[in-house]
Coordinates of C-alpha atoms and ligand atoms in Angstrom, one line a residue:
M103 CA -35.2 32.0 -39.4
R104 CA -34.8 28.4 -39.5
S105 CA -31.2 28.7 -41.2
A106 CA -30.5 30.9 -38.7
V107 CA -31.3 29.0 -36.0
Y108 CA -29.3 26.5 -37.1
S109 CA -26.6 28.7 -37.7
I110 CA -26.2 29.2 -33.4
V111 CA -26.9 25.7 -33.1
A112 CA -24.1 24.6 -34.3
V113 CA -21.5 27.8 -33.8
L114 CA -22.9 26.2 -29.7
L115 CA -21.7 22.6 -30.2
A116 CA -18.8 23.6 -32.4
Y117 CA -18.0 25.8 -29.3
Q118 CA -19.3 22.6 -26.4
L119 CA -16.6 20.6 -28.8
Y120 CA -13.8 23.2 -28.2
T121 CA -14.0 23.6 -25.1
I122 CA -14.4 20.1 -24.1
V123 CA -12.3 17.7 -26.7
P124 CA -8.8 19.0 -24.4
L125 CA -10.3 18.3 -21.3
I126 CA -10.9 14.6 -22.3
Q127 CA -7.4 14.7 -24.1
R128 CA -6.1 15.1 -20.2
A129 CA -8.2 13.1 -18.5
V130 CA -7.3 10.0 -20.9
T131 CA -3.5 11.0 -20.4
V132 CA -3.9 12.3 -16.2
L133 CA -5.6 8.3 -16.0
G134 CA -4.0 6.7 -17.9
V135 CA -6.2 5.1 -20.2
F136 CA -3.9 4.3 -23.0
R137 CA -0.7 3.8 -20.8
S138 CA 1.1 0.8 -20.6
Y139 CA 3.3 -1.3 -18.4
P140 CA 6.1 -2.4 -18.1
E141 CA 7.5 1.0 -19.0
G142 CA 10.9 -0.4 -18.8
D143 CA 12.0 2.9 -17.7
V144 CA 12.7 5.4 -15.1
G145 CA 13.9 3.3 -11.9
T146 CA 13.7 -0.5 -12.8
K147 CA 17.6 -0.3 -12.0
Q148 CA 16.6 0.6 -8.3
Q149 CA 17.4 -2.2 -5.6
V150 CA 13.8 -1.9 -3.8
T151 CA 13.6 -2.4 0.2
S152 CA 10.4 -3.4 1.4
I153 CA 10.0 -3.1 4.7
P154 CA 8.1 -5.4 6.5
D155 CA 4.2 -4.3 8.6
T156 CA 3.3 -1.7 6.9
T157 CA 0.1 -3.3 5.2
H158 CA -2.2 -1.3 3.4
C159 CA 0.0 2.4 4.6
E160 CA -1.9 5.4 2.3
D161 CA 0.1 8.5 4.3
L162 CA 3.6 9.1 4.6
H163 CA 4.7 11.7 6.7
H164 CA 8.3 13.2 7.4
H165 CA 8.8 15.0 10.8
I166 CA 12.1 16.7 10.4
P167 CA 12.7 17.6 14.4
S168 CA 12.9 13.6 15.0
G169 CA 14.0 12.1 11.6
L170 CA 11.3 9.9 11.5
L171 CA 9.1 8.8 9.5
F172 CA 5.1 8.3 10.1
T173 CA 2.4 6.6 9.0
A174 CA -1.3 5.4 9.2
C175 CA -2.1 1.6 7.9
E176 CA -4.8 -0.7 7.7
D177 CA -2.7 -3.7 8.9
D178 CA -5.0 -5.5 7.9
A179 CA -4.6 -7.1 3.7
A180 CA -8.3 -8.1 3.7
T181 CA -10.7 -4.9 5.3
R182 CA -9.2 -2.2 3.0
F183 CA -11.0 -4.0 -0.3
Q184 CA -14.1 -4.6 1.3
W185 CA -14.4 -1.2 2.8
F186 CA -13.0 2.4 1.9
P187 CA -15.2 4.9 1.1
P188 CA -12.4 7.2 -0.8
L189 CA -13.0 4.1 -3.5
G190 CA -16.5 4.5 -3.3
N191 CA -16.1 0.9 -1.7
L192 CA -19.0 1.1 0.8
G193 CA -19.1 -3.0 0.6
N194 CA -18.4 -4.0 4.0
P195 CA -19.8 -1.9 6.7
E196 CA -19.9 -5.3 9.4
V197 CA -15.6 -6.3 8.2
A198 CA -14.9 -1.7 9.3
A199 CA -16.8 -1.5 12.3
K200 CA -14.5 -4.7 13.9
S201 CA -11.2 -3.3 11.8
R202 CA -8.3 -2.0 13.3
G203 CA -5.2 0.1 11.7
S204 CA -2.8 1.4 13.6
I205 CA -0.1 4.5 13.5
H206 CA 3.1 3.7 12.8
V207 CA 6.7 5.3 13.1
I208 CA 9.3 4.2 10.9
D209 CA 13.3 4.4 11.4
P210 CA 14.3 5.4 7.9
K211 CA 17.8 4.4 8.5
G212 CA 17.6 1.3 10.5
L213 CA 14.2 0.5 8.0
E214 CA 12.2 -1.0 10.4
S215 CA 8.2 -0.1 11.6
R216 CA 6.6 0.0 15.0
R217 CA 3.5 -0.2 15.8
L218 CA 2.0 2.9 18.7
K219 CA -0.4 0.7 21.0
F220 CA -3.1 3.0 21.7
E221 CA -3.9 4.4 24.9
N222 CA -7.5 5.3 25.7
F223 CA -8.3 4.1 22.3
D224 CA -10.5 1.3 21.5
G225 CA -12.8 2.1 18.1
A226 CA -12.3 1.0 15.1
F227 CA -9.7 3.0 12.7
I228 CA -10.0 3.3 9.4
T229 CA -6.8 4.8 8.2
H230 CA -6.5 7.8 6.0
G231 CA -4.7 10.2 5.7
I232 CA -2.6 11.7 8.7
D233 CA -1.1 15.0 9.4
V234 CA 2.1 15.0 12.2
I235 CA 3.2 18.3 13.7
D236 CA 5.5 18.9 16.8
D237 CA 4.0 19.4 20.1
P238 CA 4.2 23.7 20.0
E239 CA 3.8 23.8 23.9
L240 CA 7.4 21.0 24.3
P241 CA 10.6 21.2 22.8
T242 CA 11.5 20.5 19.4
G243 CA 11.3 17.3 18.7
Q244 CA 10.1 15.9 21.9
A245 CA 6.0 15.1 21.1
V246 CA 4.0 15.5 18.3
Y247 CA 0.5 15.8 17.6
I248 CA -0.9 13.3 14.8
F249 CA -4.6 13.6 13.2
A250 CA -5.6 11.1 11.5
V251 CA -8.4 10.0 9.2
N252 CA -11.2 7.4 10.1
H253 CA -13.9 6.7 7.1
L254 CA -16.2 4.9 10.4
P255 CA -19.2 3.5 8.8
D256 CA -22.6 4.5 9.7
P257 CA -23.4 3.5 12.9
T258 CA -27.6 3.9 11.6
P259 CA -29.4 1.0 10.8
I260 CA -28.9 0.5 6.2
L261 CA -32.4 0.5 4.4
E262 CA -33.5 -2.1 2.7
G263 CA -32.1 -2.3 -0.6
K264 CA -30.0 1.4 0.4
E265 CA -26.3 1.3 -0.4
A266 CA -24.6 1.4 3.4
K267 CA -22.8 4.8 4.5
A268 CA -19.9 6.2 5.8
R269 CA -19.7 8.5 8.7
S270 CA -15.8 9.2 8.8
Q271 CA -14.3 11.5 11.4
L272 CA -11.1 12.6 12.6
E273 CA -9.2 11.1 15.8
L274 CA -6.4 13.4 17.3
F275 CA -3.5 11.4 18.8
H276 CA -0.7 12.8 21.0
H277 CA 3.1 11.0 21.2
T278 CA 6.1 11.6 22.6
I279 CA 9.0 10.7 20.5
G280 CA 10.9 7.8 21.8
T281 CA 7.9 5.3 23.3
D282 CA 6.2 3.0 22.1
S283 CA 2.8 4.1 22.9
I284 CA -0.4 7.2 21.7
K285 CA -2.2 8.3 23.3
H286 CA -6.2 9.2 21.8
I287 CA -6.4 12.9 22.6
R288 CA -10.2 13.2 20.9
S289 CA -12.1 12.5 17.6
I290 CA -13.7 15.6 15.8
W291 CA -16.4 16.0 13.3
H292 CA -18.3 18.1 11.9
P293 CA -21.1 18.8 8.4
L294 CA -18.3 19.9 6.5
I295 CA -16.4 17.1 6.7
R296 CA -18.8 14.7 4.5
T297 CA -16.3 13.1 2.3
P298 CA -12.7 13.6 4.4
N299 CA -9.1 12.8 2.2
D300 CA -6.2 14.5 4.0
V301 CA -5.6 16.9 6.6
Y302 CA -3.6 19.7 7.5
A303 CA -2.6 21.1 10.9
Q304 CA -0.8 25.1 11.4
T305 CA -1.8 24.2 14.8
P306 CA -3.1 21.6 17.3
T307 CA -6.5 23.7 17.1
S308 CA -6.5 24.9 13.2
I309 CA -6.7 22.5 10.9
Y310 CA -7.7 21.7 6.9
V311 CA -10.0 19.0 6.1
T312 CA -10.2 18.2 1.8
N313 CA -13.1 16.4 0.8
D314 CA -12.5 14.7 -2.1
H315 CA -15.9 13.8 -3.8
Y316 CA -19.5 15.0 -3.7
Y317 CA -21.4 12.2 -4.3
T318 CA -20.2 8.5 -2.3
G319 CA -20.8 4.9 -3.1
H320 CA -21.3 3.8 -6.4
S321 CA -22.4 6.0 -8.7
V322 CA -22.6 7.0 -12.7
M323 CA -22.6 10.7 -11.4
R324 CA -19.7 9.4 -8.8
M325 CA -17.2 7.8 -12.4
L326 CA -18.6 11.3 -14.3
E327 CA -17.1 13.6 -11.1
D328 CA -14.3 11.9 -11.4
V329 CA -13.0 12.6 -15.4
Y330 CA -15.0 15.2 -16.1
Y331 CA -12.8 18.5 -14.6
G332 CA -15.5 20.7 -14.8
A333 CA -17.1 19.6 -12.4
K334 CA -15.8 21.2 -9.4
W335 CA -18.2 19.4 -6.5
T336 CA -15.5 19.7 -3.9
D337 CA -13.9 22.5 -1.1
T338 CA -10.8 21.8 2.0
V339 CA -12.2 23.0 5.1
H340 CA -11.0 25.2 7.7
I341 CA -11.8 23.3 11.1
K342 CA -11.3 25.3 14.7
L343 CA -11.2 23.7 18.0
E344 CA -11.7 25.6 20.0
F345 CA -10.0 23.0 23.4
L346 CA -8.9 19.9 22.6
S347 CA -10.0 17.5 25.5
P348 CA -11.8 16.7 27.9
V349 CA -14.8 16.3 25.5
K350 CA -17.4 14.0 25.4
T351 CA -18.6 14.2 21.5
S352 CA -16.2 14.3 18.1
D353 CA -18.7 17.8 17.7
A354 CA -17.6 19.5 21.0
G355 CA -15.8 23.2 20.7
V356 CA -15.8 22.7 16.5
T357 CA -16.7 24.7 14.4
A358 CA -15.3 25.0 10.4
S359 CA -15.9 27.1 7.2
V360 CA -15.2 26.2 3.4
A361 CA -11.3 28.0 3.1
L362 CA -11.4 27.0 -0.7
A363 CA -13.9 26.3 -3.3
P364 CA -14.7 25.3 -5.9
I365 CA -12.6 22.1 -6.4
H366 CA -13.0 19.4 -9.0
N367 CA -12.2 16.4 -6.8
N368 CA -9.8 17.8 -4.5
N369 CA -6.8 15.5 -2.1
G370 CA -3.9 15.6 -0.6
L371 CA -2.8 18.1 1.3
G372 CA 1.0 18.4 1.9
H373 CA 3.4 21.6 4.0
G374 CA 4.9 23.4 1.8
R375 CA 8.1 26.2 1.7
S376 CA 7.4 27.5 5.0
E377 CA 4.7 27.9 7.3
E378 CA 2.0 29.6 5.9
E379 CA 2.6 27.5 2.5
I380 CA 0.1 25.1 1.7
L381 CA 0.1 22.0 -1.0
I382 CA -3.0 20.7 -2.1
S383 CA -3.5 18.5 -4.8
Q384 CA -6.4 18.1 -7.7
A385 CA -5.9 14.1 -7.5
A386 CA -7.6 12.7 -10.7
S387 CA -7.4 16.4 -12.8
G388 CA -3.4 16.0 -12.1
V389 CA -2.6 19.1 -10.6
L390 CA -1.0 20.4 -7.7
H391 CA -2.1 23.8 -6.0
I392 CA 0.5 25.9 -4.1
A393 CA -1.2 28.1 -2.0
Q394 CA -0.9 30.5 1.0
L395 CA -3.1 30.9 4.9
P396 CA -3.1 33.5 6.7
F397 CA -0.8 34.0 9.5
K398 CA -1.4 31.8 12.4
G399 CA -4.2 33.9 15.0
S400 CA -5.4 35.6 12.4
T401 CA -9.3 35.6 12.3
D402 CA -9.1 34.0 8.0
Y403 CA -8.7 30.8 6.9
N404 CA -9.6 31.0 3.7
I405 CA -7.0 29.7 1.2
T406 CA -5.3 32.0 -1.5
I407 CA -3.0 29.6 -4.5
S408 CA -0.8 31.5 -5.3
D409 CA 0.8 28.9 -8.3
T410 CA -0.5 25.8 -9.9
L411 CA 1.6 22.7 -11.5
E412 CA 0.2 20.0 -13.7
V413 CA 1.4 16.3 -14.2
E414 CA 0.5 13.3 -16.3
S415 CA -0.9 11.8 -14.4
V416 CA -2.9 11.1 -10.6
V417 CA -1.6 13.8 -8.5
D418 CA -2.5 12.4 -4.7
N419 CA -0.9 13.3 -1.3
P420 CA 1.7 15.4 -2.0
S421 CA 5.0 16.5 0.2
Y422 CA 8.2 19.0 -0.1
F423 CA 11.4 18.4 0.5
S424 CA 13.7 20.5 2.2
D425 CA 17.7 20.3 1.0
P426 CA 19.6 20.3 4.3
L427 CA 22.6 20.4 2.1
A428 CA 21.8 23.0 0.3
T429 CA 24.3 25.8 0.2
S430 CA 23.4 28.7 -2.5
P431 CA 19.9 28.6 -5.0
V432 CA 22.3 26.4 -8.2
D433 CA 23.0 23.1 -5.9
D434 CA 19.8 23.3 -4.2
R435 CA 18.3 20.1 -4.7
S436 CA 14.5 20.6 -2.8
G437 CA 11.4 20.1 -4.4
F438 CA 7.7 18.7 -4.3
L439 CA 7.4 15.2 -4.5
L440 CA 4.1 14.0 -6.4
P441 CA 3.1 10.6 -6.5
G442 CA -0.2 9.2 -7.9
I443 CA -1.1 6.0 -9.8
S444 CA -0.2 5.5 -13.6
K445 CA -3.6 3.5 -14.3
A446 CA -6.3 4.9 -12.5
A447 CA -8.5 4.9 -15.1
T448 CA -8.5 0.5 -14.3
L449 CA -9.0 1.9 -10.4
A450 CA -13.0 0.9 -10.3
E451 CA -11.8 -2.5 -11.2
T452 CA -8.9 -2.7 -9.0
S453 CA -10.3 -1.4 -6.1
R454 CA -12.3 -4.2 -5.2
D455 CA -9.5 -7.1 -6.1
P456 CA -6.8 -8.8 -3.7
A457 CA -4.8 -9.9 -6.8
G458 CA -5.1 -6.2 -9.3
K459 CA -2.3 -4.0 -9.9
D460 CA -2.3 -0.6 -9.6
P461 CA 0.8 0.6 -11.5
V462 CA 3.0 4.1 -10.0
I463 CA 4.3 6.9 -10.8
V464 CA 6.4 9.5 -9.0
Y465 CA 7.0 14.0 -9.6
Y466 CA 9.8 14.9 -8.8
V467 CA 9.0 19.0 -9.4
K468 CA 11.5 21.8 -8.1
P469 CA 12.0 25.3 -9.2
V470 CA 14.5 26.2 -12.4
A471 CA 17.4 27.6 -10.7
G472 CA 17.8 31.2 -11.8
K473 CA 14.4 31.3 -12.8
K474 CA 11.0 32.9 -11.4
A475 CA 9.2 30.3 -9.3
Q476 CA 6.8 29.8 -11.8
E477 CA 9.4 28.1 -13.9
W478 CA 9.3 24.1 -13.1
D479 CA 11.6 21.0 -14.0
T480 CA 9.5 18.2 -13.4
S481 CA 11.2 14.2 -13.7
V482 CA 10.1 10.8 -12.8
I483 CA 12.1 9.7 -10.2
F484 CA 10.5 6.7 -9.7
E485 CA 7.4 4.5 -11.9
D486 CA 7.1 1.1 -10.9
D487 CA 4.4 -1.3 -12.9
S488 CA 2.7 -2.9 -10.0
S489 CA 5.3 -5.5 -8.9
R490 CA 7.0 -3.7 -6.4
I491 CA 5.1 -1.5 -5.3
R492 CA 0.6 -1.3 -5.6
S493 CA -0.3 1.8 -6.0
A494 CA 1.0 4.8 -4.7
S495 CA -0.3 7.7 -2.5
A496 CA 2.8 9.1 -0.3
A497 CA 6.1 9.4 -1.1
A498 CA 8.9 11.3 1.6
L499 CA 12.5 12.4 1.0
I500 CA 15.3 11.7 3.3
S501 CA 18.9 12.9 1.9
L502 CA 22.0 10.5 2.6
D503 CA 25.0 12.9 1.0
K504 CA 25.0 15.5 -1.5
N505 CA 24.2 13.5 -4.5
R506 CA 21.9 10.9 -3.1
A507 CA 18.3 10.6 -1.1
R508 CA 16.4 7.8 0.5
L509 CA 12.8 7.6 -1.2
F510 CA 10.4 6.1 1.1
V511 CA 6.8 5.5 -1.6
T512 CA 4.0 3.9 0.6
G513 CA 0.4 3.4 -1.0
F514 CA -3.7 2.7 -0.2
V515 CA -3.8 -1.1 -1.0
S516 CA 0.3 -1.4 -1.3
A517 CA 1.8 -4.5 0.9
N518 CA 4.8 -2.3 2.4
V519 CA 5.9 1.0 2.2
I520 CA 9.3 0.7 0.1
A521 CA 12.9 2.6 -0.1
L522 CA 15.2 2.9 -2.3
E523 CA 17.9 5.3 -3.5
V524 CA 17.9 7.6 -5.8
D525 CA 20.0 9.8 -7.2
L526 CA 19.4 13.7 -7.2
Ligands
NAG852 C1 -13.8 31.7 2.1 O1 -14.0 31.4 1.1 C2 -15.3 30.7 0.1 C3 -15.2 29.2 0.1 O2 -14.5 30.0 -1.4 C4 -16.1 31.8 0.0 O3 -17.4 31.2 -0.4 C5 -15.7 33.0 1.5 O4 -17.0 33.6 1.1 C6 -14.7 33.4 1.4 N1 -14.8 34.2 2.7 C7 -13.9 34.6 2.7 C8 -14.2 35.3 4.5 O5 -13.2 35.3 2.1

């Protein structure tokens, strides 16, 4: 009897190991535990230009109709290392309450950045993911709506001995292309927006938001949540706005529902190959989901995953480069850009250190020509030991000619957005 019990326990243990060992191996690879720099291969010869006044800009979007890049920056190098809830850093809510990041427009030819002046907005702004969509009521390329995550500190007093909390929300802005200001339309909050990371707008009133963690602050459970891929404790939430303005409170006219769950460490969102395609990353598991949204105007908002691909590093904000010079599938250079930090294993130490190093890797993934969409050609388009850019969380490609493109990379703790020419 006893030996039968032992055998059952042994079988169960073996089974556990059998399922857990590959997960651990994968986590060690993706989090770059044994990755060492300098790598000295990809990208080291490329000449890099740093764009002035682009401090700690986590997200970057190429608005194709205007040809401009949009980003949200902290602007002040001091704040991010004292307050950044997505990295579990809730160290200094007083600094956060006074910090004031901004939305920048980058001219991708002149490599210049302009801070837009806020109209109608004087609160704190702790920047993270954004989305930029054309204003559908105006001719294409005339104006944009910009949604931005804002990691405000929770204003309720912190109890003795407790960690501070964030009370993150979204801000919605409107910007007329070519002007130097950006108008605040409203703030957006709902209890389902808990740990927002990135935002995807299908229309100005129908948006998707990712929550990147279940546990907040500094805790063992949060560390487990990062490294254990079975910890599918996060989601993508759909937000419906009944009206844009005027509103008195951030929750006015806001309804929400879970559109995709459960997901491990849900992170960046990007627009895909069609109006209904959404790119969804699972950061610490190095996974990109290519997924489909219901058609505009549908009353069902759930997301359906159509394809999943993996790379050997963290995947932050994914984006899609649509080759404007493609004439046939054979010469089509279109592909997905997957930027991320390549030694996430050391992020817990570096995230509070202004002098820390966070090496980066940017993957470029193309569907294999002439093959089914499930086959991918994955290459490293940029890699750095943190000497030219510290951290990478977003990237964009802009075609220069048939063989070359300009790659822009930015990070949540990068001193500047960088630009470099790449062969495609
Ligand atoms: C939408 O997805 C959520 C999360 O997976 C699920 O709980 C819900 O039942 C789905 N709703 C519909 C209408 O399918």
